[in-house]
Short mmCIF file of C-alpha atoms and ligand atoms in Angstrom, two decimals:
data_model
loop_
_atom_site.label_atom_id
_atom_site.label_comp_id
_atom_site.label_asym_id
_atom_site.label_seq_id
_atom_site.Cartn_x
_atom_site.Cartn_y
_atom_site.Cartn_z
CA MET A 1 -11.43 1.32 21.34
CA ILE A 2 -8.37 -0.57 20.14
CA ASP A 3 -8.75 -0.20 16.21
CA LEU A 4 -6.30 -2.84 14.74
CA ARG A 5 -8.32 -2.85 11.75
CA SER A 6 -6.21 -0.53 9.87
CA ASP A 7 -3.52 1.49 9.34
CA THR A 8 -5.64 4.14 8.19
CA VAL A 9 -7.92 4.65 11.01
CA THR A 10 -5.07 7.12 12.41
CA ARG A 11 -6.38 10.57 13.37
CA PRO A 12 -3.81 13.91 12.74
CA THR A 13 -1.98 14.53 15.48
CA ALA A 14 -2.21 18.12 16.86
CA ALA A 15 0.95 18.80 15.52
CA MET A 16 -0.11 17.62 12.18
CA ARG A 17 -3.12 19.76 12.28
CA GLU A 18 -1.39 22.92 13.06
CA ALA A 19 0.50 22.63 10.16
CA MET A 20 -2.62 21.93 8.16
CA LEU A 21 -3.72 25.16 9.94
CA ALA A 22 -0.69 27.16 8.81
CA ALA A 23 -0.03 25.59 4.89
CA PRO A 24 -0.29 28.14 2.02
CA LEU A 25 -2.81 27.89 0.00
CA GLY A 26 -3.45 28.48 -3.52
CA ASP A 27 -5.74 26.58 -6.19
CA ASP A 28 -4.48 23.40 -7.46
CA VAL A 29 -6.24 23.14 -10.73
CA PHE A 30 -4.10 25.95 -11.37
CA GLY A 31 -1.23 24.73 -10.16
CA ASP A 32 -1.25 27.18 -7.50
CA ASP A 33 -0.84 25.71 -4.22
CA PRO A 34 2.32 26.32 -3.43
CA SER A 35 1.62 23.58 -0.23
CA VAL A 36 1.21 20.74 -2.95
CA ASN A 37 3.79 22.35 -5.31
CA THR A 38 6.46 21.42 -2.20
CA LEU A 39 5.28 17.85 -0.99
CA GLN A 40 5.00 17.06 -4.97
CA GLU A 41 8.28 17.87 -5.61
CA ARG A 42 9.94 16.85 -2.39
CA ILE A 43 8.19 12.64 -2.51
CA ALA A 44 9.41 12.81 -6.18
CA GLN A 45 13.05 13.84 -5.52
CA GLY A 46 13.02 12.09 -2.48
CA LEU A 47 11.94 8.98 -4.21
CA GLY A 48 14.22 9.46 -7.59
CA PHE A 49 11.96 10.71 -9.96
CA GLU A 50 11.26 13.56 -12.07
CA ALA A 51 7.83 14.62 -10.87
CA ALA A 52 5.13 13.44 -8.83
CA LEU A 53 1.07 14.21 -9.08
CA PHE A 54 -0.83 14.32 -5.29
CA MET A 55 -3.99 12.32 -5.16
CA PRO A 56 -6.96 11.78 -3.33
CA THR A 57 -6.42 8.42 -2.58
CA GLY A 58 -4.46 5.40 -3.72
CA THR A 59 -7.06 3.82 -5.51
CA GLN A 60 -7.45 6.97 -8.10
CA SER A 61 -3.42 7.20 -7.99
CA ASN A 62 -3.06 3.53 -9.11
CA LEU A 63 -5.76 3.62 -11.89
CA CYS A 64 -3.95 6.91 -13.23
CA ALA A 65 -1.12 5.14 -13.57
CA LEU A 66 -2.41 1.92 -14.96
CA MET A 67 -4.41 4.13 -17.69
CA SER A 68 -1.16 6.78 -17.83
CA HIS A 69 1.01 3.49 -18.80
CA CYS A 70 -1.58 1.02 -20.49
CA LEU A 71 -4.30 1.82 -23.65
CA ARG A 72 -7.42 0.21 -23.86
CA GLY A 73 -7.13 -3.27 -25.14
CA ASP A 74 -3.28 -3.70 -23.06
CA GLU A 75 -2.89 -5.67 -20.17
CA TYR A 76 -1.59 -5.75 -17.26
CA LEU A 77 0.18 -8.37 -15.15
CA VAL A 78 -0.48 -8.10 -11.11
CA GLY A 79 -0.66 -10.35 -8.11
CA GLN A 80 -3.79 -12.23 -7.74
CA PHE A 81 -4.18 -10.68 -3.74
CA ALA A 82 -2.29 -7.29 -5.69
CA HIS A 83 -4.47 -4.03 -4.05
CA THR A 84 -5.15 -3.00 -7.83
CA TYR A 85 -7.00 -6.60 -8.79
CA ARG A 86 -8.60 -7.15 -5.73
CA TRP A 87 -9.43 -4.55 -3.87
CA GLU A 88 -10.23 -1.37 -6.34
CA GLY A 89 -13.50 -2.29 -8.10
CA GLY A 90 -11.85 -3.76 -11.06
CA GLY A 91 -11.58 0.17 -11.97
CA ALA A 92 -8.64 -0.71 -14.32
CA ALA A 93 -10.65 -2.83 -16.59
CA VAL A 94 -14.01 -1.01 -15.93
CA LEU A 95 -12.74 2.77 -16.32
CA GLY A 96 -9.33 1.59 -17.99
CA SER A 97 -10.27 -1.17 -20.49
CA ILE A 98 -7.68 -2.77 -19.07
CA GLN A 99 -7.10 -6.61 -18.91
CA PRO A 100 -5.66 -7.64 -15.84
CA GLN A 101 -3.60 -10.77 -15.79
CA PRO A 102 -3.15 -12.20 -12.42
CA LEU A 103 -0.54 -14.41 -11.28
CA PRO A 104 -0.75 -16.65 -7.52
CA HIS A 105 2.06 -15.35 -5.24
CA GLN A 106 4.29 -17.26 -3.63
CA SER A 107 4.87 -17.60 0.08
CA ASP A 108 7.04 -14.37 -0.12
CA GLY A 109 5.23 -12.44 -1.99
CA THR A 110 6.84 -12.44 -4.88
CA LEU A 111 5.26 -13.05 -8.33
CA ALA A 112 7.71 -16.02 -9.76
CA LEU A 113 9.56 -14.69 -12.51
CA ALA A 114 8.93 -18.06 -15.07
CA ASP A 115 4.94 -17.12 -14.39
CA ILE A 116 5.80 -13.68 -15.49
CA GLU A 117 7.70 -14.67 -18.70
CA ALA A 118 5.26 -17.12 -19.50
CA ASN A 119 2.44 -14.97 -19.47
CA ILE A 120 3.82 -11.99 -21.55
CA LYS A 121 1.57 -12.50 -24.51
CA PRO A 122 3.25 -12.85 -28.02
CA ASP A 123 1.89 -9.99 -30.66
CA ASP A 124 -0.97 -11.84 -32.00
CA ALA A 125 -4.31 -10.45 -32.79
CA HIS A 126 -5.49 -13.04 -30.48
CA PHE A 127 -4.17 -11.62 -27.17
CA ALA A 128 -4.34 -8.34 -25.56
CA ARG A 129 -1.17 -6.22 -25.63
CA THR A 130 0.63 -7.21 -22.52
CA ARG A 131 2.26 -3.48 -21.57
CA LEU A 132 3.07 -3.67 -17.89
CA LEU A 133 4.15 -5.43 -14.74
CA CYS A 134 2.27 -4.11 -11.24
CA LEU A 135 4.13 -5.30 -8.17
CA GLU A 136 3.07 -4.29 -4.48
CA ASN A 137 5.71 -3.90 -1.66
CA THR A 138 4.48 -4.47 1.22
CA LEU A 139 2.28 -6.96 0.00
CA GLY A 140 0.47 -8.26 3.00
CA GLY A 141 2.80 -6.82 5.35
CA LYS A 142 5.78 -8.79 3.38
CA VAL A 143 8.90 -6.80 2.13
CA LEU A 144 9.61 -7.93 -1.49
CA PRO A 145 13.66 -9.16 -1.58
CA ASN A 146 15.36 -5.97 -3.32
CA THR A 147 16.91 -8.95 -5.11
CA TYR A 148 13.79 -9.89 -6.53
CA LEU A 149 12.66 -6.21 -7.77
CA ALA A 150 16.12 -6.16 -9.48
CA GLN A 151 14.67 -9.41 -11.60
CA ALA A 152 11.32 -8.70 -12.05
CA SER A 153 12.47 -5.38 -13.33
CA ALA A 154 14.35 -6.87 -15.71
CA LEU A 155 12.76 -9.22 -17.02
CA ALA A 156 9.51 -6.67 -17.64
CA SER A 157 12.45 -4.45 -19.19
CA ARG A 158 13.49 -7.10 -21.65
CA HIS A 159 10.25 -7.56 -22.72
CA GLY A 160 9.79 -3.90 -23.15
CA LEU A 161 6.94 -3.79 -20.47
CA ALA A 162 6.43 -0.73 -18.15
CA ARG A 163 6.77 -1.39 -14.27
CA HIS A 164 4.61 -0.05 -11.54
CA LEU A 165 4.78 -0.12 -7.64
CA ASP A 166 1.77 0.53 -5.66
CA GLY A 167 3.80 1.38 -2.74
CA ALA A 168 1.08 2.28 -0.82
CA ARG A 169 3.38 1.01 1.95
CA LEU A 170 6.45 1.84 0.23
CA PHE A 171 7.88 3.30 3.80
CA ASN A 172 7.50 0.54 5.74
CA ALA A 173 9.05 -1.53 3.32
CA ALA A 174 11.82 0.82 3.42
CA VAL A 175 12.38 1.19 7.41
CA VAL A 176 12.75 -2.72 7.36
CA ASN A 177 14.95 -2.63 4.70
CA ALA A 178 17.09 0.59 6.58
CA GLN A 179 17.54 -1.79 10.03
CA GLY A 180 17.83 1.56 11.76
CA GLY A 181 19.47 3.22 8.70
CA ASP A 182 18.21 6.02 6.34
CA ALA A 183 15.05 5.06 5.49
CA TRP A 184 14.82 7.32 2.33
CA ALA A 185 17.85 6.28 0.94
CA ALA A 186 16.24 2.63 0.78
CA ALA A 187 12.81 3.88 -0.66
CA ARG A 188 14.92 5.11 -3.31
CA GLU A 189 16.61 1.80 -3.45
CA ILE A 190 13.06 0.47 -3.99
CA ALA A 191 11.57 2.92 -6.35
CA GLN A 192 14.57 2.08 -8.67
CA HIS A 193 13.03 -0.44 -10.14
CA PHE A 194 10.15 1.07 -11.00
CA ASP A 195 8.79 4.03 -13.65
CA SER A 196 6.40 4.90 -11.31
CA VAL A 197 5.17 4.23 -7.80
CA SER A 198 2.42 5.05 -5.70
CA VAL A 199 2.94 6.02 -2.11
CA CYS A 200 -0.34 6.42 0.66
CA PHE A 201 0.11 9.26 3.21
CA SER A 202 -2.78 8.12 4.66
CA LYS A 203 -1.45 4.61 6.27
CA GLY A 204 0.97 4.36 8.65
CA LEU A 205 1.64 7.84 7.91
CA GLY A 206 -1.26 9.40 9.15
CA ALA A 207 -2.46 12.14 7.59
CA PRO A 208 -6.03 11.80 7.40
CA VAL A 209 -6.21 12.15 3.35
CA GLY A 210 -4.05 11.69 0.33
CA SER A 211 -1.40 9.76 -2.43
CA ALA A 212 1.33 10.80 -4.31
CA LEU A 213 2.22 9.36 -8.12
CA CYS A 214 5.93 9.65 -8.63
CA GLY A 215 7.13 9.13 -12.69
CA SER A 216 8.82 10.73 -15.10
CA ARG A 217 7.65 14.31 -15.97
CA ASP A 218 5.43 12.93 -19.59
CA PHE A 219 3.92 10.39 -17.48
CA ILE A 220 3.02 12.63 -14.57
CA ARG A 221 1.52 14.95 -17.84
CA ARG A 222 -0.73 11.81 -18.80
CA ALA A 223 -1.79 11.18 -15.28
CA HIS A 224 -2.83 15.00 -14.82
CA ARG A 225 -5.06 14.16 -17.35
CA TRP A 226 -6.52 11.34 -15.76
CA ARG A 227 -7.26 12.33 -12.64
CA LYS A 228 -8.32 15.20 -13.81
CA MET A 229 -11.15 13.60 -15.64
CA ALA A 230 -11.53 10.76 -12.82
CA GLY A 231 -12.66 13.82 -10.56
CA GLY A 232 -9.27 14.08 -8.41
CA GLY A 233 -8.32 18.12 -9.48
CA MET A 234 -8.76 19.69 -6.06
CA ARG A 235 -8.64 23.29 -5.07
CA GLN A 236 -6.81 24.09 -1.93
CA ALA A 237 -5.66 20.85 -1.54
CA GLY A 238 -2.66 22.59 0.27
CA MET A 239 -4.14 21.71 3.84
CA LEU A 240 -4.14 18.19 3.17
CA ALA A 241 -0.25 18.07 1.28
CA ALA A 242 0.63 20.15 4.39
CA ALA A 243 -0.34 17.11 6.74
CA ALA A 244 1.25 14.71 4.52
CA SER A 245 4.69 16.88 4.34
CA HIS A 246 4.25 16.87 7.85
CA ALA A 247 3.89 12.81 8.09
CA LEU A 248 6.96 12.70 5.61
CA ASP A 249 9.38 14.96 8.13
CA HIS A 250 7.86 13.12 11.30
CA HIS A 251 6.19 10.06 10.82
CA VAL A 252 8.51 7.99 8.48
CA ASN A 253 11.35 6.56 11.00
CA ARG A 254 8.87 5.79 13.81
CA LEU A 255 6.98 3.02 11.74
CA ALA A 256 9.55 0.86 13.07
CA ASP A 257 7.87 1.45 16.15
CA ASP A 258 4.61 -0.05 14.33
CA HIS A 259 6.90 -2.79 13.28
CA ALA A 260 8.12 -3.78 16.88
CA LEU A 261 4.75 -3.65 18.19
CA ALA A 262 3.47 -5.76 15.32
CA ARG A 263 6.33 -8.36 16.68
CA ARG A 264 4.96 -8.20 20.16
CA LEU A 265 0.91 -8.64 19.27
CA ALA A 266 2.52 -11.96 17.15
CA ALA A 267 4.26 -13.15 20.41
CA GLY A 268 1.37 -12.99 22.45
CA LEU A 269 -0.84 -13.91 19.52
CA GLU A 270 1.52 -17.51 19.05
CA GLN A 271 1.31 -18.12 23.23
CA ILE A 272 -2.63 -19.10 22.17
CA PRO A 273 -2.92 -23.10 20.77
CA ALA A 274 -6.30 -21.82 18.60
CA LEU A 275 -4.14 -19.37 16.43
CA ARG A 276 -1.62 -19.87 13.61
CA VAL A 277 0.23 -16.87 13.76
CA GLU A 278 2.53 -15.86 10.59
CA ALA A 279 5.86 -13.99 11.67
CA PRO A 280 5.28 -10.59 10.78
CA GLN A 281 7.80 -8.62 8.81
CA SER A 282 5.82 -4.74 9.23
CA ASN A 283 3.25 -3.68 10.45
CA ILE A 284 0.46 -6.28 9.64
CA VAL A 285 -0.22 -9.49 11.56
CA PHE A 286 -2.18 -12.68 10.09
CA ALA A 287 -3.31 -15.36 11.43
CA ASP A 288 -5.45 -18.34 11.55
CA LEU A 289 -8.02 -20.57 13.33
CA ALA A 290 -6.19 -24.01 14.15
CA PRO A 291 -7.11 -26.94 12.07
CA GLN A 292 -9.60 -28.43 15.30
CA VAL A 293 -11.30 -24.81 15.81
CA PRO A 294 -14.57 -24.45 14.51
CA ALA A 295 -14.38 -21.70 11.11
CA ALA A 296 -17.65 -20.02 12.75
CA ARG A 297 -15.40 -19.07 16.05
CA ALA A 298 -13.93 -16.39 13.74
CA SER A 299 -16.62 -14.10 13.32
CA GLU A 300 -17.88 -15.23 16.94
CA LEU A 301 -14.19 -13.80 17.86
CA LEU A 302 -14.45 -10.47 16.31
CA SER A 303 -17.28 -9.36 18.10
CA PHE A 304 -16.36 -10.82 21.40
CA LEU A 305 -13.38 -8.82 20.76
CA LYS A 306 -15.42 -5.78 19.99
CA SER A 307 -17.62 -6.21 22.96
CA ARG A 308 -14.15 -6.07 24.63
CA GLY A 309 -13.06 -2.53 22.47
CA VAL A 310 -10.75 -4.47 20.42
CA LEU A 311 -11.31 -3.86 16.69
CA ALA A 312 -10.11 -6.78 14.15
CA THR A 313 -11.00 -7.79 10.61
CA GLY A 314 -11.46 -11.00 9.05
CA LEU A 315 -12.04 -10.92 5.38
CA TYR A 316 -10.03 -13.92 4.95
CA ARG A 317 -8.00 -14.40 7.87
CA LEU A 318 -7.94 -12.62 10.92
CA ARG A 319 -5.76 -9.44 10.22
CA PHE A 320 -4.30 -7.36 13.23
CA VAL A 321 -2.65 -3.43 11.98
CA THR A 322 -0.60 -1.53 13.88
CA HIS A 323 0.01 2.12 13.52
CA LEU A 324 0.61 5.63 15.31
CA ASP A 325 -2.51 5.49 17.35
CA VAL A 326 -2.13 1.77 19.39
CA ASP A 327 1.01 1.39 21.48
CA ALA A 328 1.86 -1.20 23.73
CA GLN A 329 -0.36 -1.12 26.17
CA GLY A 330 -3.35 -1.07 23.39
CA VAL A 331 -1.53 -5.00 21.94
CA ASP A 332 -1.71 -6.03 25.92
CA LEU A 333 -5.49 -5.43 26.01
CA ALA A 334 -6.02 -6.58 22.67
CA LEU A 335 -3.67 -10.23 23.91
CA ALA A 336 -5.81 -10.39 26.72
CA ALA A 337 -9.06 -10.28 25.05
CA LEU A 338 -7.89 -13.08 22.80
CA ARG A 339 -7.24 -15.08 25.56
CA GLU A 340 -10.20 -14.82 27.42
CA PHE A 341 -12.15 -15.50 24.36
CA PHE A 342 -9.96 -18.84 23.91
CA ASN A 343 -9.44 -19.34 27.41
CA ALA A 344 -5.80 -19.79 27.13
C1 PLP B 1 -4.41 1.14 0.84
C2 PLP B 1 -4.00 0.58 -0.19
C3 PLP B 1 -4.42 1.25 -1.74
C4 PLP B 1 -4.92 2.41 -1.56
O1 PLP B 1 -6.10 2.77 -1.10
P1 PLP B 1 -7.35 3.99 -0.83
O2 PLP B 1 -8.20 3.52 0.57
O3 PLP B 1 -7.78 4.32 -2.11
O4 PLP B 1 -6.35 5.17 -0.52
C5 PLP B 1 -3.75 0.71 -2.94
N1 PLP B 1 -3.09 -0.15 -2.61
C6 PLP B 1 -2.21 -0.66 -1.05
C7 PLP B 1 -1.56 -1.92 -1.07
C8 PLP B 1 -3.54 -0.54 -0.08
O5 PLP B 1 -3.46 -1.20 0.61
#
């Protein structure tokens, strides 16, 4: 199968499995797992924070971040299509009693500064207390410009808001910004605009499980309590942390290959008249059916592709994600199946 549904579908490489087997272990609930501690120190330092916490999932990482920034009855400003708002079961509201204030995205994925400012509520008993600005980078594969991050961050600070980045695909953004240079420096450049950053190891980086939440020592102490409460206190988690460390050693710079494959895929899709393709900035390609094509064709397309050994998703739009378990041959096979379906 050529699985383009998500960059989460990757299997650990043989070298990653070896690193997992070799990992020194302890009980991380006692803080005793050396592999977890090494990973936490490394990601914190690498992104310019005092501390970090290894998390089972990005969802739990974001939840613990929001709950560490906000109290019951507080509010956070967030994009209408942001993962924390739309794709995490409403956890901030359900479990954190934190009210989201969703804002529309501009075409580049940003939230307009004027919208942010207009939605910061006055200190008045009618309103929830606006406490936090939450951004996402990449958002749907789009890289938010660093100049924008600086402006949004300054605006939030001026109003006393904390700033959280859902950086599930932070390293995809960093590799794009670095243009072949130092991806870690580019990642720090993004992270410096935030009080906390969550990063996923189980997306393009290819680890089987895991995210990290980074922030100040005091913030991470609060998040640690929420993580325990959420059931995220793991024991010999070093096997998983070792996979994440291996990913940081070997799978960061290669994200550029995924981005090149996404461009190859998009270039092929553009040759199909029935599709309207959005030029990808990183590893996610979105396409829509051209206006003259009946909408029902989308679900027919997905099952046809499956019959040809190609998996994609079409929840809102057709989406194809490249990752370390697909290569140029796989992309070309997917394109051949798409051309066959559309007789293009
Ligand atoms: C995948 C993802 C997460 C977290 O997902 P988990 O499946 O819980 O690890 C958070 N934010 C974004 C933007 C994501 O893409």
